[in-house]
Amino acid sequence: MRLTVVGTPGDRRVALFAAACRRAGLAEPALVPWRDVLLGRPFTVDGTLRVESPGEDAEVNALLRGPGDPARVGGGARWYRTFRAGLERLRPYPSVSDIDDIAVMFDKRAAHARLLAAGVPVPPALGPVAGYARLRARMAERGWHRVFVKPAHGSSASGVIALRTAQGGAVRAQTSAAREGDGWYNALRVRTLDTEPEIASLVDALAPDGLHVERWFAKAGLAQEGVRDGVGRVFDLRVVVVAGEPTHAVVRTAAVPMTNLHLGGRRGDLAAVRAAIPWAEAMDVCARAASCFPGSTMVGVDLLVGVGMRRFAVAEVNAFGDLLPGLAGLPGTSAEGGDTYDAQVAAVLRAPAGA
Amino acid sequence: MIHQFHTSFAGLPVFDLTDTTAAGELPAADAVAWRIRLDDYVDEFDPWRELFGTFTERVDTTRVRALLLGNWGNTYDVESTEPLALLTGAAERFPALHAVFVAEYLQEETEISWINHGDLTPLFTAFPKLTEVVVRGGIGLRFDPLKSTVLRDLRFESGGLPARVVQALGASELPALETLQLWLGVDEYGGDSTVEDLAPLLSGERLPALRDLGLQNSPQADQIAAAVAAAPVVARLERLSLAMGSLSDEGAEALLSGQPLTHLAGLDLHHHYLSDAMMERIKAALPGVQVNVDDQRDLEDDWRYVEVSE
Ligand SMILES: Nc1ncnc2c1ncn2[C@@H]1O[C@H](COP(=O)(O)OP(=O)(O)OP(=O)(O)O)[C@@H](O)[C@H]1O
């Protein structure tokens, strides 16, 4: 069978998927650059399509978000508009990546609504907020004191704010967004903002691009090697679900509320987590989350585990959540021994799309 | 940051009694330390009151030895005095209780600097047999000087411990106290004690049994180190901790040039601003001592942080 990947030339993801194809004895997939798709240039699709992340390419990023410093926070609305227009151009072709699923996954509000409607556990959401004042008013109405504010079309925790308020006007936020001059930029560290004007200015800067606000789900912690009992690091799980089966999982731990690796998060001990939580139930939650996106061969589910290790909530479903190079599949699954790309190639061979 | 519940307390494994587990099978009353907490956010105190009611109905409280009071609702509206009043009000039903952990909240649940306390005196008067007490959070905390011949282990974890708490401890009579750990914290979050407030503790006059002293999480770690270097209490210690704070070469120099520390079993300095050379010097000077100099902070940073504040 023939596969064509829409991706960015030179991107790791493209190379990793091509390597998995070779291992399975398939021909090297053809590549359609996102650049051509976004610029409206002609392209040809040979066989079945796989839609890959546009990656971190500066030119593609500028096409999607518009010109400007690639490290700036924001621009999600324009990014999403352009991205969707690009996706539309892929609609005519048989694909292992469903165009509408991807579009929903890149809108945190729509994805949350879809999961909620399907009965998948998610943190409750606040509904639309147009700015900081409205956010606080809505929080007060609902009696919420701790929330996660997320740009509707963000990724990699860009612009995500862990916000808490107390009576007497105290408010505190943690975020990787840092102010420089009159703009906000992605820093590689999570910092605390504790003056209201600063926090309000960040929320107001992000709001025009759309916000998704969720109640803060108190995440469980894991013991940290060499550190006394009772300190630990918070964790969550990234679970890759391929053709309905949870096949790969990593634990992400952090000392701050965001566990993203580029913000100081670390890989945690999967065996310890498996022993501490009802694992089968956790995997079932992930499978149910994935089943909300039936046209997608693969999704990456961010699973939150509550402080008591018994409750779960899905923070996000990632359309391109498989970039976990070298990670072996979970024992006892059909992907045992292979990486996330091997698992997807195997799934495509089992049930080619459009066949 | 505090992200993990204790797995054991007062020598017992912890059983997590929540709105969910309370309906299931329960361990023997004296086999575990009971953590009573809600498994979700709630604003008001009623659900915890109900859970505590279920606990006292389902468990033979006369054999309960250790309790941890966890998530009882919104910590800035509901002071710890509320769950404590329930407990002290039922004191005669807990004749075996000897260990209490007040406010085992995690950072993901609430801010340590937003846990509101009040007068803790009734806990000690209602349960004179307490041997171990831990309190997390410092805002509003106060109590009268303590008097106990059995209290062995006291720990105050906070981002800011009020001076009046340190002073009350200094005026307390605790002849059996072996372990005292204070997370002193920062002024901004109510930690307004000074090194002078520590003087009665450092003299050790009223703490004849003290073996383990922690003056931790302080931005004044250097001054504390200088005071400790000449403190009479040090001679009887087995363990000393100046960890979690802002200790720099200046404080370490004072420690090393003060009274001998070679009798210690452990010296905990983790989370510090010591130079590599000083870390080596301390280890070399204290060959038989287990020295913990993990978690060296960024020496270039203009600002010196403590490990736990907000
Ligand atoms: N409601 C919530 N309560 C607590 N923690 C949350 C919540 N939502 C997200 N998080 C945490 O915030 C971080 C970023 O979340 P999320 O996955 O939603 O954002 P993202 O920007 O798309 O990042 P990613 O690169 O992980 O996909 C994660 O570490 C996650 O555990």
XYZ file of C-alpha atoms and ligand atoms in Angstrom:
696
model
C 0.000 0.000 0.000
C 1.050 3.606 -0.556
C 1.024 6.309 2.074
C 1.420 10.048 1.727
C 2.340 12.137 4.739
C 1.450 15.799 5.090
C 4.210 17.180 7.240
C 7.267 19.340 7.330
C 10.362 18.160 5.434
C 13.192 17.386 7.824
C 10.859 17.126 10.793
C 11.610 14.313 13.236
C 8.050 13.052 13.097
C 8.225 12.487 9.357
C 11.502 10.589 9.700
C 10.232 8.466 12.576
C 7.106 7.461 10.691
C 9.115 6.689 7.545
C 11.427 4.478 9.606
C 8.460 2.534 10.935
C 7.180 2.059 7.367
C 10.552 0.673 6.337
C 10.572 -1.708 9.297
C 7.187 -2.990 8.173
C 8.458 -3.514 4.628
C 6.433 -0.645 3.191
C 7.693 1.820 0.660
C 8.892 5.195 1.935
C 5.774 7.406 2.208
C 5.534 10.371 -0.113
C 5.671 13.768 1.574
C 3.431 16.745 0.934
C 4.864 19.793 2.701
C 2.427 21.700 4.916
C 3.898 24.775 3.284
C 2.418 23.841 -0.084
C -0.910 22.984 1.475
C -1.064 26.300 3.342
C 0.098 28.359 0.370
C -2.576 26.841 -1.846
C -0.027 25.243 -4.144
C -0.938 22.126 -6.067
C 0.018 18.774 -4.565
C -0.671 15.148 -5.314
C -1.656 12.450 -2.907
C -0.598 8.941 -3.654
C -2.572 6.286 -1.759
C -3.720 6.985 1.765
C -3.083 10.221 3.619
C -1.560 10.637 7.046
C -1.729 14.114 8.530
C 1.254 14.959 10.668
C 1.937 17.980 12.862
C 3.259 21.044 11.024
C 6.097 20.864 13.575
C 8.239 23.749 14.701
C 9.233 25.056 11.275
C 9.534 28.847 11.387
C 8.139 29.469 7.914
C 5.124 27.228 8.426
C 4.578 28.806 11.812
C 4.601 32.258 10.211
C 2.114 31.097 7.583
C -0.197 29.783 10.276
C 0.064 32.488 12.927
C 1.103 35.398 10.798
C 4.468 37.136 10.861
C 6.075 37.927 14.205
C 8.334 36.523 16.884
C 7.776 32.754 16.945
C 8.214 32.783 20.736
C 5.254 35.097 21.288
C 2.198 33.844 23.125
C -1.128 34.147 21.360
C -2.272 34.280 17.781
C -4.225 31.062 18.227
C -7.347 32.212 16.424
C -5.515 33.121 13.255
C -3.421 29.947 13.562
C -6.586 27.863 13.784
C -8.278 29.600 10.833
C -5.312 28.988 8.570
C -4.807 25.468 9.815
C -8.431 24.566 9.176
C -8.289 26.035 5.695
C -5.278 23.793 5.083
C -7.098 20.779 6.497
C -10.019 21.461 4.135
C -7.714 21.009 1.179
C -6.977 17.477 2.451
C -10.605 16.491 2.781
C -11.000 14.802 -0.637
C -8.411 12.102 0.065
C -8.719 8.773 1.884
C -6.991 9.334 5.198
C -6.062 7.644 8.444
C -6.413 11.040 10.096
C -9.924 12.429 10.100
C -10.068 16.106 9.157
C -13.011 16.921 11.401
C -11.534 15.052 14.357
C -8.327 17.033 14.036
C -10.254 20.279 13.832
C -12.130 19.438 17.024
C -8.991 18.352 18.872
C -7.399 21.712 18.102
C -10.294 23.531 19.684
C -10.120 22.750 23.410
C -13.703 23.975 23.919
C -15.158 21.734 21.223
C -13.067 18.743 22.282
C -14.128 19.192 25.889
C -17.782 19.354 24.871
C -17.455 16.199 22.791
C -15.810 14.271 25.646
C -18.345 15.542 28.162
C -21.264 14.522 25.949
C -19.808 11.022 25.675
C -19.562 10.684 29.445
C -15.773 10.749 29.525
C -14.570 12.282 32.804
C -13.309 15.821 32.200
C -12.832 18.744 34.591
C -15.955 20.925 34.429
C -15.617 23.944 32.147
C -16.681 27.518 32.690
C -17.998 28.472 29.278
C -16.870 31.458 27.248
C -15.073 34.305 28.989
C -14.151 37.446 27.134
C -11.542 38.727 29.573
C -10.263 38.785 33.125
C -13.207 40.632 34.674
C -15.657 38.206 33.103
C -13.501 35.257 34.170
C -13.583 36.348 37.798
C -17.307 37.034 37.658
C -18.018 33.593 36.198
C -15.738 31.927 38.763
C -17.561 33.713 41.562
C -20.943 32.626 40.157
C -19.861 29.020 40.124
C -18.033 29.248 43.445
C -14.754 28.158 41.854
C -11.448 29.241 43.348
C -8.945 27.315 41.271
C -8.992 27.055 37.501
C -6.832 26.312 34.494
C -7.118 28.954 31.815
C -6.090 27.624 28.409
C -5.913 29.295 25.020
C -8.525 27.422 22.979
C -6.049 26.688 20.201
C -2.822 26.411 22.149
C -0.365 23.602 22.596
C 2.700 22.801 24.701
C 1.157 24.669 27.613
C 1.714 27.965 25.785
C -0.370 30.591 27.551
C -1.826 28.074 29.994
C -2.443 29.670 33.402
C -2.987 27.833 36.677
C -4.990 30.390 38.605
C -6.255 30.502 42.158
C -8.086 33.098 44.129
C -8.860 33.613 47.771
C -11.233 35.767 49.716
C -9.857 39.206 50.381
C -8.744 39.588 46.780
C -5.622 37.440 46.850
C -4.907 35.898 43.482
C -1.994 33.850 42.251
C -1.141 32.420 38.854
C 1.500 30.128 37.478
C 2.332 30.227 33.813
C 5.195 29.888 31.387
C 4.194 33.170 29.736
C 6.595 35.969 30.568
C 6.183 39.638 29.900
C 8.755 41.376 27.762
C 8.120 44.946 26.764
C 4.481 45.107 25.797
C 4.093 41.473 24.797
C 3.976 38.011 26.339
C 6.470 35.321 25.365
C 6.871 31.611 26.025
C 9.539 31.045 28.645
C 11.083 27.687 29.431
C 10.132 27.961 33.072
C 6.905 28.250 34.990
C 6.793 31.361 37.143
C 4.363 32.727 39.672
C 2.520 35.960 39.025
C 0.892 37.352 42.104
C -0.235 40.807 41.255
C -3.703 41.100 39.876
C -2.912 43.720 37.195
C -0.247 41.432 35.755
C -2.519 38.395 35.744
C -5.405 40.431 34.322
C -3.201 41.776 31.575
C -2.135 38.274 30.537
C -5.693 36.926 30.532
C -6.897 39.945 28.581
C -4.075 39.510 26.080
C -5.042 35.873 25.489
C -8.824 36.244 25.538
C -9.366 37.556 21.992
C -7.974 34.286 20.622
C -10.496 32.285 22.637
C -10.157 30.756 26.088
C -11.146 27.445 27.552
C -11.423 27.554 31.341
C -11.575 24.412 33.429
C -11.751 23.736 37.093
C -8.345 22.811 38.486
C -8.314 19.074 38.990
C -6.024 18.352 41.951
C -3.409 16.008 40.552
C -1.770 13.195 42.461
C 1.901 13.203 43.360
C 4.595 10.588 43.155
C 7.445 10.050 45.566
C 10.655 11.583 44.378
C 13.800 9.570 44.699
C 16.013 10.708 47.544
C 13.438 13.115 48.916
C 11.556 12.678 52.173
C 8.078 11.188 52.309
C 5.314 13.676 51.670
C 6.953 16.006 49.174
C 6.980 14.419 45.731
C 6.139 15.766 42.291
C 2.769 15.980 40.580
C 2.223 13.751 37.605
C -0.051 13.074 34.718
C -0.035 10.478 31.966
C 0.294 10.771 28.214
C -1.386 7.713 26.805
C -1.221 6.975 23.087
C -4.279 5.135 21.825
C -3.914 3.412 18.459
C -7.007 2.028 16.746
C -8.876 2.014 20.032
C -6.164 0.309 22.051
C -4.023 2.179 24.606
C -0.572 1.094 23.470
C 1.987 3.502 24.923
C 2.149 5.512 28.123
C 4.556 7.887 29.768
C 4.416 9.499 33.156
C 5.189 13.208 33.230
C 6.147 14.667 36.608
C 6.777 18.221 37.750
C 7.223 20.427 40.772
C 4.806 22.938 39.220
C 1.213 22.399 38.024
C 2.283 21.961 34.394
C 4.079 18.734 33.615
C 5.302 19.563 30.101
C 8.831 18.334 29.517
C 10.128 21.580 28.034
C 9.050 23.367 31.222
C 11.128 21.221 33.531
C 8.836 18.209 33.576
C 10.510 14.829 33.757
C 9.623 11.297 32.839
C 8.326 9.459 35.891
C 8.268 5.849 36.964
C 5.507 4.085 35.027
C 5.726 0.914 37.122
C 5.121 2.963 40.276
C 2.074 4.608 38.729
C 0.694 1.300 37.475
C 0.969 -0.066 40.988
C -0.640 2.998 42.567
C -3.745 3.500 40.412
C -6.516 1.255 39.077
C -4.657 0.845 35.800
C -7.321 -0.985 33.796
C -9.820 1.720 34.660
C -7.343 4.432 33.659
C -6.772 2.760 30.281
C -10.496 2.401 29.814
C -10.946 6.152 30.311
C -8.284 6.755 27.645
C -9.898 4.324 25.222
C -13.256 6.013 25.736
C -11.697 9.417 25.147
C -10.136 8.111 21.927
C -13.439 6.647 20.780
C -14.803 10.189 20.612
C -12.473 10.587 17.614
C -13.322 7.468 15.636
C -11.781 8.650 12.372
C -8.342 9.032 13.918
C -6.047 6.024 13.914
C -4.084 7.551 16.743
C -4.670 10.092 19.501
C -2.614 11.066 22.550
C -4.677 11.405 25.690
C -3.465 13.561 28.602
C -4.879 11.796 31.627
C -5.022 13.473 35.029
C -5.100 11.310 38.153
C -6.726 12.803 41.245
C -4.863 13.235 44.546
C -6.392 10.076 45.995
C -5.233 8.012 42.961
C -8.803 6.896 42.304
C -10.366 9.594 40.138
C -9.484 10.465 36.574
C -10.025 13.352 34.215
C -8.981 13.886 30.622
C -7.168 17.207 30.221
C -6.743 16.998 26.497
C -6.780 14.742 23.453
C -3.898 15.471 21.094
C -4.185 14.753 17.390
C -0.389 14.658 17.124
C 0.391 13.163 20.496
C 2.675 10.376 19.336
C 6.096 12.028 19.374
C 7.648 9.722 21.966
C 10.749 8.452 20.172
C 12.015 5.046 21.191
C 9.202 4.408 23.649
C 8.257 0.711 23.676
C 4.626 -0.363 23.652
C 2.923 -1.491 26.840
C 3.451 -5.154 27.630
C 0.428 -7.265 26.760
C -0.751 -4.922 24.013
C -0.527 -5.499 20.287
C 2.170 -2.821 20.168
C 4.488 -4.518 22.644
C 8.074 -3.977 21.564
C 7.383 -1.370 18.887
C 7.261 2.413 19.127
C 4.205 4.607 18.602
C 4.881 4.726 14.853
C 5.209 0.946 14.490
C 1.850 0.596 16.208
C 0.217 2.986 13.751
C 1.730 1.345 10.698
C 0.499 -2.023 11.965
C -2.970 -0.574 12.497
C -3.052 0.878 8.979
C -2.013 -2.453 7.513
C -4.761 -4.207 9.470
C -7.474 -1.806 8.329
C -6.453 0.575 5.572
C -8.640 3.665 5.480
C -11.073 3.887 2.623
C -10.695 0.138 2.048
C 6.370 21.960 46.978
C 4.199 19.433 48.707
C 2.663 17.093 46.204
C 2.315 13.823 47.978
C 0.351 12.478 50.901
C 2.258 10.776 53.668
C 2.128 7.031 53.316
C 2.753 6.526 57.005
C 2.225 8.648 60.079
C 3.145 8.031 63.713
C 4.561 4.652 62.724
C 1.302 3.481 61.137
C 0.356 3.090 57.477
C -2.143 5.736 56.426
C -5.669 4.748 55.397
C -7.322 7.313 53.171
C -10.882 7.751 54.433
C -12.791 9.729 51.820
C -16.405 10.117 50.787
C -15.773 7.094 48.505
C -13.742 4.749 50.690
C -15.867 5.386 53.789
C -18.582 3.140 52.355
C -16.227 0.226 51.703
C -14.308 -2.203 53.830
C -12.312 -0.548 56.598
C -9.168 -1.668 58.414
C -8.975 -2.262 62.165
C -9.197 1.009 64.068
C -5.759 0.709 65.646
C -3.924 -0.706 62.616
C -3.742 2.514 60.629
C -3.468 6.260 60.831
C -6.760 7.631 59.487
C -6.649 10.442 56.963
C -10.102 11.986 56.788
C -10.491 14.098 53.667
C -12.899 14.949 50.895
C -11.835 13.766 47.470
C -13.102 16.857 45.672
C -13.336 20.607 46.073
C -16.128 21.884 48.168
C -16.562 25.302 49.626
C -18.480 24.571 52.746
C -17.645 22.450 55.757
C -20.785 20.296 55.937
C -19.564 17.390 53.779
C -16.527 16.930 56.018
C -18.708 17.080 59.097
C -20.782 14.297 57.578
C -17.701 12.265 56.710
C -16.425 12.639 60.255
C -19.840 11.432 61.460
C -19.574 8.349 59.254
C -16.082 7.764 60.579
C -17.170 7.867 64.207
C -20.084 5.536 63.433
C -18.184 2.956 61.421
C -14.907 2.888 63.327
C -14.298 1.986 66.946
C -12.924 5.393 67.864
C -11.780 4.229 71.278
C -8.958 2.396 69.517
C -7.989 5.090 67.017
C -4.365 6.076 67.568
C -3.594 8.554 64.838
C -5.580 11.002 62.708
C -4.727 13.194 59.756
C -7.210 15.935 58.981
C -7.197 16.531 55.242
C -9.297 18.458 52.720
C -12.253 19.763 54.732
C -13.299 22.363 52.207
C -12.141 25.752 51.211
C -9.226 26.576 53.512
C -9.609 30.329 53.409
C -13.230 30.282 54.461
C -13.120 27.293 56.784
C -10.479 27.563 59.503
C -8.879 24.471 60.949
C -10.702 25.294 64.176
C -13.864 23.797 62.623
C -12.632 20.220 62.145
C -10.661 20.551 65.367
C -13.793 21.568 67.273
C -15.542 18.413 66.021
C -12.615 16.344 67.198
C -12.107 17.989 70.584
C -15.874 17.947 71.127
C -15.718 14.169 70.825
C -12.508 13.830 72.844
C -13.876 11.285 75.298
C -14.565 8.945 72.364
C -10.854 8.996 71.391
C -9.041 7.868 74.539
C -6.206 6.234 72.545
C -5.491 9.133 70.195
C -1.852 10.103 70.382
C -0.970 11.606 67.004
C -2.700 14.324 64.960
C -1.770 15.921 61.647
C -3.713 19.136 61.127
C -4.332 20.148 57.509
C -2.687 17.602 55.267
C -3.545 19.557 52.126
C -1.432 19.272 49.002
C -0.241 22.137 46.829
C -2.652 20.964 44.102
C -5.525 21.382 46.569
C -4.721 24.659 48.262
C -1.866 27.046 48.923
C 0.032 26.335 52.128
C -0.058 30.082 52.760
C -3.836 30.088 52.405
C -4.588 27.465 55.050
C -6.283 29.402 57.812
C -5.840 28.378 61.392
C -6.955 29.775 64.709
C -6.291 28.897 68.310
C -4.779 25.414 68.550
C -4.794 25.323 72.373
C -7.989 23.207 72.656
C -6.320 20.361 70.746
C -3.613 20.069 73.368
C -5.931 20.500 76.341
C -8.534 18.025 75.054
C -5.879 15.421 74.261
C -3.187 15.626 76.935
C -1.799 12.279 75.789
C -0.672 13.499 72.380
C 2.860 12.405 71.549
C 3.053 13.657 67.974
C 1.524 16.710 66.293
C 2.056 18.125 62.807
C 0.456 21.332 61.592
C 0.579 22.466 57.968
C 0.072 26.163 57.253
C 0.710 29.148 59.475
C -1.860 31.849 58.824
C -3.812 32.716 61.967
C -2.036 30.041 63.982
C -1.697 30.628 67.702
C -1.729 28.745 70.975
C -0.854 29.223 74.626
C 2.495 27.881 75.798
C 2.277 24.092 75.910
C 2.836 21.869 78.892
C 3.178 18.155 78.286
C 5.286 15.388 79.722
C 4.573 13.050 76.810
C 4.769 15.158 73.648
C 7.746 13.817 71.697
C 7.411 15.101 68.183
C 6.255 18.487 66.931
C 6.397 19.811 63.374
C 5.093 23.051 61.955
C 5.151 23.179 58.183
C 4.491 26.605 56.794
C 5.416 29.251 54.317
C 5.323 31.720 57.191
C 5.205 30.731 60.858
C 4.007 33.605 63.076
C 6.474 34.896 65.652
C 3.888 34.319 68.376
C 4.007 30.571 67.611
C 7.792 30.497 67.945
C 7.491 32.508 71.158
C 4.814 30.184 72.569
C 7.068 27.216 71.863
C 9.929 28.986 73.583
C 7.755 29.425 76.658
C 6.476 25.832 76.582
C 7.444 23.083 78.967
C 8.057 19.961 76.975
C 10.449 17.742 78.877
C 9.807 14.760 76.588
C 10.132 16.592 73.288
C 12.685 14.800 71.103
C 11.932 16.276 67.690
C 11.074 19.873 66.852
C 10.846 21.005 63.272
C 9.859 24.487 62.296
C 9.426 25.686 58.724
C 9.844 29.349 59.520
C 8.978 30.775 56.117
C 8.947 34.318 54.887
C 7.631 37.593 56.215
C 5.367 38.074 53.217
C 3.312 35.042 54.261
C 3.290 35.768 57.975
C 6.685 34.394 58.970
C 7.666 37.359 61.116
C 9.843 35.646 63.694
C 13.411 36.768 64.307
C 16.497 34.896 65.392
C 15.953 36.351 68.890
C 12.617 34.516 69.066
C 14.551 31.260 68.698
C 16.801 31.977 71.699
C 14.789 30.047 74.308
C 14.737 27.018 71.998
C 18.449 27.265 71.277
C 19.278 27.490 74.972
C 17.547 24.144 75.333
C 16.747 24.839 78.974
C 13.214 23.575 78.748
C 13.927 20.906 76.147
C 16.091 18.364 77.958
C 15.122 15.478 75.645
C 15.596 17.248 72.319
C 17.572 15.145 69.819
C 16.385 16.417 66.481
C 16.043 20.114 65.714
C 15.004 21.632 62.411
C 15.004 25.380 61.846
C 14.077 25.137 58.228
C 12.693 26.956 55.251
C 14.063 30.274 56.410
C 15.373 33.230 54.422
C 17.462 34.008 57.523
C 19.296 30.692 57.436
C 22.701 32.378 57.687
C 21.791 34.237 60.874
C 20.190 31.097 62.277
C 23.361 29.155 61.486
C 25.415 31.730 63.365
C 23.114 31.459 66.376
C 23.162 27.656 66.218
C 26.956 27.660 66.123
C 26.989 28.862 69.711
C 23.727 27.323 70.957
C 23.871 25.154 74.097
C 21.153 22.811 72.761
C 23.379 21.596 69.931
C 25.554 19.463 72.194
C 22.639 17.118 72.863
C 21.361 16.887 69.290
C 21.698 13.896 67.027
C 20.180 15.616 64.048
C 20.205 19.205 62.973
C 18.510 20.686 59.944
C 18.905 24.131 58.449
C 17.475 22.852 55.194
C 14.987 24.358 52.715
C 16.248 27.863 53.234
C 18.762 30.355 51.978
C 21.933 29.076 53.663
C 25.035 30.455 51.968
C 28.786 30.235 52.549
C 28.527 32.919 55.198
C 26.258 30.833 57.407
C 28.222 27.661 56.725
C 31.436 29.447 57.710
C 29.826 30.414 61.018
C 28.684 26.834 61.577
C 32.132 25.412 60.897
C 33.932 27.894 63.107
C 31.484 27.399 66.005
C 31.176 24.549 68.443
C 32.034 21.044 67.244
C 29.322 19.260 65.241
C 31.119 15.954 64.829
C 28.820 14.279 67.363
C 25.839 14.661 65.027
C 24.464 11.683 63.153
C 22.914 13.896 60.499
C 23.163 17.453 59.255
C 20.521 18.358 56.685
C 21.256 21.416 54.581
C 19.366 20.513 51.405
C 18.063 23.428 49.315
C 20.883 25.917 49.850
C 23.074 28.546 48.236
C 26.454 27.058 49.166
C 29.391 27.085 46.769
C 30.822 23.772 45.581
C 33.952 24.425 47.601
C 31.958 25.005 50.764
C 29.912 21.840 50.222
C 33.194 19.919 50.057
C 34.574 21.669 53.130
C 31.541 20.795 55.222
C 31.690 17.158 54.224
C 35.424 17.012 54.911
C 35.043 18.698 58.294
C 32.310 16.296 59.416
C 33.537 12.868 58.368
C 31.248 10.749 60.557
C 28.170 12.885 59.901
C 25.613 12.183 57.217
C 25.559 15.571 55.494
C 22.792 16.322 53.014
C 23.754 19.127 50.653
C 21.379 18.128 47.847
C 19.512 20.708 45.816
C 22.078 23.468 45.403
C 20.242 26.558 44.187
C 21.299 29.048 41.570
C 24.081 31.074 43.183
C 23.844 33.703 40.441
C 20.258 34.451 41.330
C 19.926 37.815 43.073
C 16.939 36.559 44.956
C 17.270 33.806 47.581
C 14.224 31.605 47.749
C 13.047 29.264 50.445
C 11.702 25.887 49.362
C 8.112 26.414 50.486
C 6.498 29.814 50.740
C 3.337 30.452 48.770
N -8.020 21.081 34.583
C -6.748 20.836 34.927
N -6.408 20.639 36.226
C -5.135 20.393 36.591
N -4.122 20.321 35.729
C -4.372 20.510 34.413
C -5.695 20.774 33.949
N -5.652 20.905 32.610
C -4.363 20.755 32.240
N -3.579 20.516 33.310
C -2.105 20.365 33.275
O -1.578 21.436 32.513
C -0.578 21.011 31.595
C -0.928 21.436 30.160
O -2.206 20.975 29.861
P -2.831 20.601 28.457
O -2.424 19.232 28.093
O -4.269 20.843 28.549
O -2.191 21.703 27.536
P -1.333 21.726 26.216
O -0.877 23.120 26.149
O -2.096 21.245 25.062
O -0.090 20.799 26.488
P 0.385 19.428 25.862
O 1.645 19.768 25.172
O 0.604 18.575 27.090
O -0.621 18.857 24.983
C -0.460 19.526 31.795
O 0.669 19.285 32.602
C -1.704 19.124 32.555
O -1.429 18.114 33.492
